[in-house]
Coordinates of C-alpha atoms in Angstrom, one line a residue:
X22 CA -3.7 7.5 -8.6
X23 CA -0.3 5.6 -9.5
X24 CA 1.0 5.8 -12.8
X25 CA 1.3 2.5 -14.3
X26 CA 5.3 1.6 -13.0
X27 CA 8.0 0.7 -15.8
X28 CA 8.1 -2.9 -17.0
X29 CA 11.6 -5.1 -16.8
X30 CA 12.9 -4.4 -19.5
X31 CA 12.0 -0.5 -19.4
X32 CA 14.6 1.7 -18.3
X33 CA 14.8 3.5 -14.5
X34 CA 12.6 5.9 -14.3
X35 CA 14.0 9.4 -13.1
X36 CA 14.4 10.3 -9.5
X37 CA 11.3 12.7 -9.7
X38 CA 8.8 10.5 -11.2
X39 CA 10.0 8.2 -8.1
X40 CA 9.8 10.6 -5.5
X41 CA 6.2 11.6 -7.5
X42 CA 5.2 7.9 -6.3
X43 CA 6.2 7.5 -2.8
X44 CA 4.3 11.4 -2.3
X45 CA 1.2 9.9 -4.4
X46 CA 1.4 7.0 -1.8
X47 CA 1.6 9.2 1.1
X48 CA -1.4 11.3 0.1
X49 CA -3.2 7.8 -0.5
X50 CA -2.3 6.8 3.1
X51 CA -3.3 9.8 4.2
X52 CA -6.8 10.1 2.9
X53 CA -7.3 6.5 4.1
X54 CA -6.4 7.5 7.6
X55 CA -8.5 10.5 7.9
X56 CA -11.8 7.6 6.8
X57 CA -11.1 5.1 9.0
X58 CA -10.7 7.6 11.6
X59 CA -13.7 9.4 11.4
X60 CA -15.4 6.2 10.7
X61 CA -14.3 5.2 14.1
X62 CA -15.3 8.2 15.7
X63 CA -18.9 8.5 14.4
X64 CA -19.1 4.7 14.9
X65 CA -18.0 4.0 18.8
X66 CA -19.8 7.5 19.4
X67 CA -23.4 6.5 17.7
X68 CA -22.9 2.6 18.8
X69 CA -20.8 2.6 21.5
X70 CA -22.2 5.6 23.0
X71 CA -19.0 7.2 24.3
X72 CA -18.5 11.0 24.3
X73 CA -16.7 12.4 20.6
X74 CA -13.4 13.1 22.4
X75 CA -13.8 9.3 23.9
X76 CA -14.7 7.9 20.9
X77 CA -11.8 9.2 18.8
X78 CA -9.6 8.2 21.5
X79 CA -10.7 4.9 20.7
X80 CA -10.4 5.0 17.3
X81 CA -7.1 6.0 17.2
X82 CA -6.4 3.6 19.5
X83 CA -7.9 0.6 17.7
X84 CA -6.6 2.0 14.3
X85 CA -3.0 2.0 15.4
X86 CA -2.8 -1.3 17.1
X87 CA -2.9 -0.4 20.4
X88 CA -6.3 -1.5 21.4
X89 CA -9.4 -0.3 23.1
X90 CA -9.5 2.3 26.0
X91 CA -13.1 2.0 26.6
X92 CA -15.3 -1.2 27.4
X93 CA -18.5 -1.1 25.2
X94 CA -21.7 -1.6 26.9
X95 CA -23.7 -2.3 23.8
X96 CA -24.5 -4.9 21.8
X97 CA -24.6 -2.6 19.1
X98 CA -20.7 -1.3 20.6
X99 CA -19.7 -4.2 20.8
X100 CA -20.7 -5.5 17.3
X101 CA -19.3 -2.5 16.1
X102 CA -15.8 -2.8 17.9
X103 CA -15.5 -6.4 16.3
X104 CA -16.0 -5.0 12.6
X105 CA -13.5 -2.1 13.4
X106 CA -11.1 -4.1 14.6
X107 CA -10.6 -6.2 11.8
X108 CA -10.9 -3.4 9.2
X109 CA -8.1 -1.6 11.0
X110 CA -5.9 -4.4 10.2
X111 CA -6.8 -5.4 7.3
X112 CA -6.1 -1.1 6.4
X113 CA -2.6 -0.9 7.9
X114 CA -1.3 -3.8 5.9
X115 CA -2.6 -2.4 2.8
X116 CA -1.5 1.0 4.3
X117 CA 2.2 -0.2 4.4
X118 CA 1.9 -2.0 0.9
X119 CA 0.7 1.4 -0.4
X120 CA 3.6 3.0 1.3
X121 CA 6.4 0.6 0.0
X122 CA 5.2 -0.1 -3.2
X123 CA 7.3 2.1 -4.9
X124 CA 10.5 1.6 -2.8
X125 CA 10.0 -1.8 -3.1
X126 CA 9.4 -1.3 -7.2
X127 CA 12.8 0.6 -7.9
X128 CA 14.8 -1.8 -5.6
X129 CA 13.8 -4.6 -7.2
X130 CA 13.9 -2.9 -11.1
X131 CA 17.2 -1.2 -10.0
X132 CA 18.8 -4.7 -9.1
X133 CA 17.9 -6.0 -12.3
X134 CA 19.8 -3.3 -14.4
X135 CA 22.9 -3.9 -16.3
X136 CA 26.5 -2.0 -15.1
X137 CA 25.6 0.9 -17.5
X138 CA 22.0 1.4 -16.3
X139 CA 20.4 0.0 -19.2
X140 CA 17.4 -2.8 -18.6
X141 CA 19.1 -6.2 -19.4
X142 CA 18.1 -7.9 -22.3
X143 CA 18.4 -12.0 -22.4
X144 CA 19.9 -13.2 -25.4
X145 CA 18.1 -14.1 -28.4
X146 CA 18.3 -18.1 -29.2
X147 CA 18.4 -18.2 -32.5
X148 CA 16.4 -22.2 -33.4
X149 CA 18.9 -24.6 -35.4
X150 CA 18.5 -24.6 -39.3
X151 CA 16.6 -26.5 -40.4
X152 CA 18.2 -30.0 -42.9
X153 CA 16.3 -31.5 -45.6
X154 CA 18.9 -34.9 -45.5
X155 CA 16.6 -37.4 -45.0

């Protein structure tokens, strides 16, 4: 879904094909959100045998950090509350990495610019001649 981002010692790419990335990473984030959240709800509603509107209270609870609303009876809950869990944080850190990506990108790339904008180039070392005075 990203395009491949400029290299060090590319130029800045323009404002749009920035703005392109952070919307590309929103949409990402987005899609990602809508799985896990209806992965939640069918799970704690087949497993954990709570109602739909219960289980995508838990979900959404359990996907933003906040943490259960609803004890689970079952093993099976249970089992699947445990696995939930620690995909829902393993998916909002790679949510926010998704999200800052770019930002992160062009800070870094626009620090390393020159005055005039242009990618800095290190100077070529040229090697010493070589003598033939032995």
């Amino acid at each position: 879904m990203f395009r491949i981002l400029e290299g060090k010692y590319q130029p800045l790419a323009p404002l749009r094909v920035f703005y392109s990335r952070v919307v590309q990473g929103f949409l990402l984030t987005l899609i990602v959100i809508a799985f896990s959240l209806s992965l939640g709800t069918v799970g704690y509603h087949y497993f954990g045998d709570l109602p739909w509107l219960d289980a995508l209270l838990n979900a959404s609870m359990i996907l933003t950090g906040m943490g259960p609303t609803d004890a689970m009876k079952t093993n099976e809950g249970k089992l699947f509350a445990v696995f939930y869990c620690l995909y829902s944080g393993i998916a909002f850190l790679s949510l926010i990495a998704i999200l800052m990506t770019p930002i992160y990108h062009r800070f870094l790339h626009r620090f390393n610019l020159d005055e005039e904008g242009k990618p800095y180039l290190p100077p070529r070392i040229e090697p010493p001649p070589m003598t033939t005075d032995m």
